[in-house]
PDB file of C-alpha atoms in Angstrom:
ATOM      1  CA  UNK A   1      74.201 146.294  33.811  1.00  0.00           C
ATOM      2  CA  UNK A   2      76.234 143.117  34.292  1.00  0.00           C
ATOM      3  CA  UNK A   3      74.667 139.686  34.149  1.00  0.00           C
ATOM      4  CA  UNK A   4      75.569 139.126  37.804  1.00  0.00           C
ATOM      5  CA  UNK A   5      73.632 142.221  38.869  1.00  0.00           C
ATOM      6  CA  UNK A   6      70.606 141.220  36.794  1.00  0.00           C
ATOM      7  CA  UNK A   7      70.555 137.768  38.384  1.00  0.00           C
ATOM      8  CA  UNK A   8      70.844 139.264  41.858  1.00  0.00           C
ATOM      9  CA  UNK A   9      67.973 141.648  41.267  1.00  0.00           C
ATOM     10  CA  UNK A  10      65.683 139.014  39.706  1.00  0.00           C
ATOM     11  CA  UNK A  11      66.465 135.960  41.831  1.00  0.00           C
ATOM     12  CA  UNK A  12      67.858 137.385  45.040  1.00  0.00           C
ATOM     13  CA  UNK A  13      64.905 139.256  46.506  1.00  0.00           C
ATOM     14  CA  UNK A  14      62.164 136.599  46.195  1.00  0.00           C
ATOM     15  CA  UNK A  15      64.477 133.920  47.617  1.00  0.00           C
ATOM     16  CA  UNK A  16      65.317 136.027  50.694  1.00  0.00           C
ATOM     17  CA  UNK A  17      61.618 136.643  51.335  1.00  0.00           C
ATOM     18  CA  UNK A  18      60.795 132.914  51.254  1.00  0.00           C
ATOM     19  CA  UNK A  19      63.793 131.409  53.097  1.00  0.00           C
ATOM     20  CA  UNK A  20      63.228 130.651  56.759  1.00  0.00           C
ATOM     21  CA  UNK A  21      65.480 132.612  59.128  1.00  0.00           C
ATOM     22  CA  UNK A  22      67.564 129.555  60.162  1.00  0.00           C
ATOM     23  CA  UNK A  23      68.339 128.554  56.570  1.00  0.00           C
ATOM     24  CA  UNK A  24      69.247 132.135  55.720  1.00  0.00           C
ATOM     25  CA  UNK A  25      71.546 132.323  58.765  1.00  0.00           C
ATOM     26  CA  UNK A  26      73.280 129.014  57.818  1.00  0.00           C
ATOM     27  CA  UNK A  27      73.768 130.208  54.242  1.00  0.00           C
ATOM     28  CA  UNK A  28      75.250 133.526  55.431  1.00  0.00           C
ATOM     29  CA  UNK A  29      77.663 131.720  57.784  1.00  0.00           C
ATOM     30  CA  UNK A  30      78.746 129.291  55.037  1.00  0.00           C
ATOM     31  CA  UNK A  31      79.242 132.125  52.542  1.00  0.00           C
ATOM     32  CA  UNK A  32      81.310 134.119  55.005  1.00  0.00           C
ATOM     33  CA  UNK A  33      83.542 131.102  55.683  1.00  0.00           C
ATOM     34  CA  UNK A  34      84.294 130.479  51.994  1.00  0.00           C
ATOM     35  CA  UNK A  35      84.764 133.761  50.099  1.00  0.00           C
ATOM     36  CA  UNK A  36      84.515 133.692  46.305  1.00  0.00           C
ATOM     37  CA  UNK A  37      87.808 134.212  44.469  1.00  0.00           C
ATOM     38  CA  UNK A  38      87.946 137.355  42.363  1.00  0.00           C
ATOM     39  CA  UNK A  39      90.415 138.140  39.613  1.00  0.00           C
ATOM     40  CA  UNK A  40      91.304 141.794  39.194  1.00  0.00           C
ATOM     41  CA  UNK A  41      90.361 143.156  35.794  1.00  0.00           C
ATOM     42  CA  UNK A  42      88.303 140.126  34.785  1.00  0.00           C
ATOM     43  CA  UNK A  43      84.675 139.310  35.291  1.00  0.00           C
ATOM     44  CA  UNK A  44      85.276 135.562  35.805  1.00  0.00           C
ATOM     45  CA  UNK A  45      88.218 133.749  37.389  1.00  0.00           C
ATOM     46  CA  UNK A  46      90.205 131.390  35.171  1.00  0.00           C
ATOM     47  CA  UNK A  47      89.707 127.728  35.975  1.00  0.00           C
ATOM     48  CA  UNK A  48      92.289 125.001  35.531  1.00  0.00           C
ATOM     49  CA  UNK A  49      91.262 122.597  32.770  1.00  0.00           C
ATOM     50  CA  UNK A  50      92.352 118.993  32.861  1.00  0.00           C
ATOM     51  CA  UNK A  51      93.015 117.670  29.392  1.00  0.00           C
ATOM     52  CA  UNK A  52      92.771 114.087  28.271  1.00  0.00           C
ATOM     53  CA  UNK A  53      96.507 113.881  27.568  1.00  0.00           C
ATOM     54  CA  UNK A  54      97.269 114.481  31.250  1.00  0.00           C
ATOM     55  CA  UNK A  55      95.180 111.443  32.182  1.00  0.00           C
ATOM     56  CA  UNK A  56      96.350 108.862  29.664  1.00  0.00           C
ATOM     57  CA  UNK A  57      98.355 108.317  26.546  1.00  0.00           C
ATOM     58  CA  UNK A  58      96.759 108.677  23.117  1.00  0.00           C
ATOM     59  CA  UNK A  59      96.661 105.474  21.090  1.00  0.00           C
ATOM     60  CA  UNK A  60      96.486 105.075  17.329  1.00  0.00           C
ATOM     61  CA  UNK A  61      93.053 103.867  16.367  1.00  0.00           C
ATOM     62  CA  UNK A  62      92.465 104.431  12.639  1.00  0.00           C
ATOM     63  CA  UNK A  63      95.853 103.628  11.101  1.00  0.00           C
ATOM     64  CA  UNK A  64      97.418 100.211  11.546  1.00  0.00           C
ATOM     65  CA  UNK A  65     100.874 100.145  13.236  1.00  0.00           C
ATOM     66  CA  UNK A  66     102.812 100.262   9.935  1.00  0.00           C
ATOM     67  CA  UNK A  67     100.715 103.143   8.572  1.00  0.00           C
ATOM     68  CA  UNK A  68     101.040 105.062  11.826  1.00  0.00           C
ATOM     69  CA  UNK A  69     104.831 104.568  11.929  1.00  0.00           C
ATOM     70  CA  UNK A  70     105.024 105.796   8.324  1.00  0.00           C
ATOM     71  CA  UNK A  71     102.870 108.832   9.114  1.00  0.00           C
ATOM     72  CA  UNK A  72     104.990 109.544  12.193  1.00  0.00           C
ATOM     73  CA  UNK A  73     108.269 109.553  10.242  1.00  0.00           C
ATOM     74  CA  UNK A  74     106.706 111.587   7.435  1.00  0.00           C
ATOM     75  CA  UNK A  75     105.713 114.249   9.973  1.00  0.00           C
ATOM     76  CA  UNK A  76     109.269 114.278  11.396  1.00  0.00           C
ATOM     77  CA  UNK A  77     110.702 114.826   7.915  1.00  0.00           C
ATOM     78  CA  UNK A  78     108.144 117.337   6.590  1.00  0.00           C
ATOM     79  CA  UNK A  79     107.821 119.540   9.689  1.00  0.00           C
ATOM     80  CA  UNK A  80     110.784 119.100  12.056  1.00  0.00           C
ATOM     81  CA  UNK A  81     111.240 121.074  15.259  1.00  0.00           C
ATOM     82  CA  UNK A  82     113.400 124.213  15.258  1.00  0.00           C
ATOM     83  CA  UNK A  83     115.340 125.790  18.121  1.00  0.00           C
ATOM     84  CA  UNK A  84     112.307 127.753  19.332  1.00  0.00           C
ATOM     85  CA  UNK A  85     109.308 126.043  17.752  1.00  0.00           C
ATOM     86  CA  UNK A  86     107.934 122.511  18.126  1.00  0.00           C
ATOM     87  CA  UNK A  87     107.662 120.300  15.091  1.00  0.00           C
ATOM     88  CA  UNK A  88     104.747 118.085  14.124  1.00  0.00           C
ATOM     89  CA  UNK A  89     105.854 115.265  16.428  1.00  0.00           C
ATOM     90  CA  UNK A  90     106.334 117.557  19.432  1.00  0.00           C
ATOM     91  CA  UNK A  91     102.833 118.940  18.773  1.00  0.00           C
ATOM     92  CA  UNK A  92     101.491 115.346  18.707  1.00  0.00           C
ATOM     93  CA  UNK A  93     100.182 115.804  15.187  1.00  0.00           C
ATOM     94  CA  UNK A  94     100.371 112.109  14.150  1.00  0.00           C
ATOM     95  CA  UNK A  95      97.997 111.230  17.006  1.00  0.00           C
ATOM     96  CA  UNK A  96      95.668 114.073  16.030  1.00  0.00           C
ATOM     97  CA  UNK A  97      95.659 113.051  12.373  1.00  0.00           C
ATOM     98  CA  UNK A  98      94.872 109.487  13.376  1.00  0.00           C
ATOM     99  CA  UNK A  99      91.707 110.862  14.966  1.00  0.00           C
ATOM    100  CA  UNK A 100      90.957 113.419  12.214  1.00  0.00           C
ATOM    101  CA  UNK A 101      91.366 111.062   9.266  1.00  0.00           C
ATOM    102  CA  UNK A 102      89.433 108.379  11.122  1.00  0.00           C
ATOM    103  CA  UNK A 103      86.499 110.798  11.390  1.00  0.00           C
ATOM    104  CA  UNK A 104      86.781 111.920   7.757  1.00  0.00           C
ATOM    105  CA  UNK A 105      84.990 110.511   4.753  1.00  0.00           C
ATOM    106  CA  UNK A 106      85.971 107.503   2.640  1.00  0.00           C
ATOM    107  CA  UNK A 107      87.807 109.648   0.071  1.00  0.00           C
ATOM    108  CA  UNK A 108      90.207 110.958   2.730  1.00  0.00           C
ATOM    109  CA  UNK A 109      90.579 107.444   4.170  1.00  0.00           C
ATOM    110  CA  UNK A 110      91.600 106.162   0.739  1.00  0.00           C
ATOM    111  CA  UNK A 111      93.922 109.103   0.029  1.00  0.00           C
ATOM    112  CA  UNK A 112      95.853 108.558   3.263  1.00  0.00           C
ATOM    113  CA  UNK A 113      95.889 104.751   3.201  1.00  0.00           C
ATOM    114  CA  UNK A 114      97.022 104.663  -0.444  1.00  0.00           C
ATOM    115  CA  UNK A 115      99.579 107.428   0.131  1.00  0.00           C
ATOM    116  CA  UNK A 116     101.083 105.809   3.223  1.00  0.00           C
ATOM    117  CA  UNK A 117     101.103 102.449   1.418  1.00  0.00           C
ATOM    118  CA  UNK A 118     102.980 104.016  -1.518  1.00  0.00           C
ATOM    119  CA  UNK A 119     105.574 105.530   0.845  1.00  0.00           C
ATOM    120  CA  UNK A 120     106.111 102.129   2.436  1.00  0.00           C
ATOM    121  CA  UNK A 121     106.350 100.347  -0.941  1.00  0.00           C
ATOM    122  CA  UNK A 122     108.806 102.909  -2.366  1.00  0.00           C
ATOM    123  CA  UNK A 123     110.979 102.687   0.739  1.00  0.00           C
ATOM    124  CA  UNK A 124     111.144  98.890   0.639  1.00  0.00           C
ATOM    125  CA  UNK A 125     111.872  98.943  -3.103  1.00  0.00           C
ATOM    126  CA  UNK A 126     114.708 101.495  -2.841  1.00  0.00           C
ATOM    127  CA  UNK A 127     116.205 100.749   0.572  1.00  0.00           C
ATOM    128  CA  UNK A 128     114.736  97.352   1.570  1.00  0.00           C
ATOM    129  CA  UNK A 129     113.525  98.789   4.865  1.00  0.00           C
ATOM    130  CA  UNK A 130     110.344 100.475   6.129  1.00  0.00           C
ATOM    131  CA  UNK A 131     109.727 104.175   5.544  1.00  0.00           C
ATOM    132  CA  UNK A 132     109.617 104.632   9.325  1.00  0.00           C
ATOM    133  CA  UNK A 133     113.379 103.941   9.398  1.00  0.00           C
ATOM    134  CA  UNK A 134     114.399 106.339   6.615  1.00  0.00           C
ATOM    135  CA  UNK A 135     116.419 109.478   7.275  1.00  0.00           C
ATOM    136  CA  UNK A 136     115.326 112.772   5.692  1.00  0.00           C
ATOM    137  CA  UNK A 137     118.128 112.388   3.121  1.00  0.00           C
ATOM    138  CA  UNK A 138     116.986 108.895   2.145  1.00  0.00           C
ATOM    139  CA  UNK A 139     113.338 109.977   1.946  1.00  0.00           C
ATOM    140  CA  UNK A 140     114.098 113.037  -0.232  1.00  0.00           C
ATOM    141  CA  UNK A 141     113.782 111.278  -3.626  1.00  0.00           C
ATOM    142  CA  UNK A 142     110.502 109.658  -2.596  1.00  0.00           C
ATOM    143  CA  UNK A 143     109.167 113.035  -1.407  1.00  0.00           C
ATOM    144  CA  UNK A 144     110.539 114.963  -4.419  1.00  0.00           C
ATOM    145  CA  UNK A 145     107.088 116.402  -5.218  1.00  0.00           C
ATOM    146  CA  UNK A 146     107.223 118.441  -1.989  1.00  0.00           C
ATOM    147  CA  UNK A 147     110.317 120.274  -3.256  1.00  0.00           C
ATOM    148  CA  UNK A 148     108.149 121.874  -5.956  1.00  0.00           C
ATOM    149  CA  UNK A 149     105.637 124.650  -5.197  1.00  0.00           C
ATOM    150  CA  UNK A 150     102.208 123.288  -4.316  1.00  0.00           C
ATOM    151  CA  UNK A 151      99.745 123.489  -7.220  1.00  0.00           C
ATOM    152  CA  UNK A 152      96.806 125.860  -7.003  1.00  0.00           C
ATOM    153  CA  UNK A 153      94.361 123.072  -7.836  1.00  0.00           C
ATOM    154  CA  UNK A 154      94.558 119.558  -6.351  1.00  0.00           C
ATOM    155  CA  UNK A 155      97.370 117.576  -7.966  1.00  0.00           C
ATOM    156  CA  UNK A 156      96.306 115.166 -10.702  1.00  0.00           C
ATOM    157  CA  UNK A 157      98.651 112.464  -9.402  1.00  0.00           C
ATOM    158  CA  UNK A 158      97.035 110.933  -6.300  1.00  0.00           C
ATOM    159  CA  UNK A 159     100.365 110.315  -4.559  1.00  0.00           C
ATOM    160  CA  UNK A 160     101.360 113.967  -5.003  1.00  0.00           C
ATOM    161  CA  UNK A 161      97.903 114.997  -3.806  1.00  0.00           C
ATOM    162  CA  UNK A 162      98.430 112.906  -0.678  1.00  0.00           C
ATOM    163  CA  UNK A 163     101.837 114.501  -0.016  1.00  0.00           C
ATOM    164  CA  UNK A 164     100.501 118.068  -0.378  1.00  0.00           C
ATOM    165  CA  UNK A 165      97.432 117.260   1.720  1.00  0.00           C
ATOM    166  CA  UNK A 166      99.503 115.665   4.487  1.00  0.00           C
ATOM    167  CA  UNK A 167     101.912 118.628   4.491  1.00  0.00           C
ATOM    168  CA  UNK A 168      98.990 121.061   4.842  1.00  0.00           C
ATOM    169  CA  UNK A 169      97.529 118.963   7.666  1.00  0.00           C
ATOM    170  CA  UNK A 170     100.898 118.839   9.466  1.00  0.00           C
ATOM    171  CA  UNK A 171     101.266 122.614   9.248  1.00  0.00           C
ATOM    172  CA  UNK A 172      97.713 123.446  10.327  1.00  0.00           C
ATOM    173  CA  UNK A 173      97.623 120.975  13.215  1.00  0.00           C
ATOM    174  CA  UNK A 174     101.079 122.018  14.458  1.00  0.00           C
ATOM    175  CA  UNK A 175     100.358 125.747  14.451  1.00  0.00           C
ATOM    176  CA  UNK A 176      97.007 125.094  16.139  1.00  0.00           C
ATOM    177  CA  UNK A 177      98.514 122.994  18.935  1.00  0.00           C
ATOM    178  CA  UNK A 178      98.929 124.122  22.522  1.00  0.00           C
ATOM    179  CA  UNK A 179     102.681 123.355  22.258  1.00  0.00           C
ATOM    180  CA  UNK A 180     103.101 125.806  19.361  1.00  0.00           C
ATOM    181  CA  UNK A 181     101.016 128.470  21.070  1.00  0.00           C
ATOM    182  CA  UNK A 182     102.939 128.060  24.338  1.00  0.00           C
ATOM    183  CA  UNK A 183     106.251 128.407  22.460  1.00  0.00           C
ATOM    184  CA  UNK A 184     105.112 131.488  20.537  1.00  0.00           C
ATOM    185  CA  UNK A 185     103.713 133.214  23.630  1.00  0.00           C
ATOM    186  CA  UNK A 186     100.459 134.195  21.965  1.00  0.00           C
ATOM    187  CA  UNK A 187      97.230 132.600  20.837  1.00  0.00           C
ATOM    188  CA  UNK A 188      95.306 133.091  17.613  1.00  0.00           C
ATOM    189  CA  UNK A 189      92.074 133.016  19.566  1.00  0.00           C
ATOM    190  CA  UNK A 190      90.364 131.485  22.564  1.00  0.00           C
ATOM    191  CA  UNK A 191      90.251 127.708  22.434  1.00  0.00           C
ATOM    192  CA  UNK A 192      91.752 127.350  18.959  1.00  0.00           C
ATOM    193  CA  UNK A 193      94.148 124.597  19.873  1.00  0.00           C
ATOM    194  CA  UNK A 194      93.303 120.940  20.040  1.00  0.00           C
ATOM    195  CA  UNK A 195      93.926 118.339  22.712  1.00  0.00           C
ATOM    196  CA  UNK A 196      94.806 114.744  21.873  1.00  0.00           C
ATOM    197  CA  UNK A 197      92.039 112.278  22.682  1.00  0.00           C
ATOM    198  CA  UNK A 198      92.534 109.222  24.833  1.00  0.00           C
TER     199      UNK A 198
END
């Protein structure tokens, strides 16, 4: 027995017995004027959901502007878009990570802040410009650790640990995004993707 039928049998009969005839007549007229939408093959109709990103733009809140610009360019370099799949930037991963890392513990805060600071320092030392302005070819020597297979255990070097962690976060957040799922034509499960927060 469906939940709808159970509710009708439990709640419907006592309410009809108590309602005055005029109220019952008004309810019947109103119900007849506005029929309930039914979807064939489904118990409940699908409702349109308004997401926060349709209302306003996400704004960086945890990382300062330099850190966020560095994170943004790192995501472009590590996980670029392909012909048929969005990259980390198209999936709005930098904005998501700004929220995620901001809600994480102090160890993750330190790992990201130190790692992004090291990227910026290395870029200014080698090229006398911010990491946010580097091309993938220029950034390659700084990101050389990512060319090696990821270690099974967390890397001993904290900068390498940051790079592997950030790469994992880029991949997971991108493949869990609504942009990736829309491009692939399938979902890994109901509600598995994230929406950027305003």
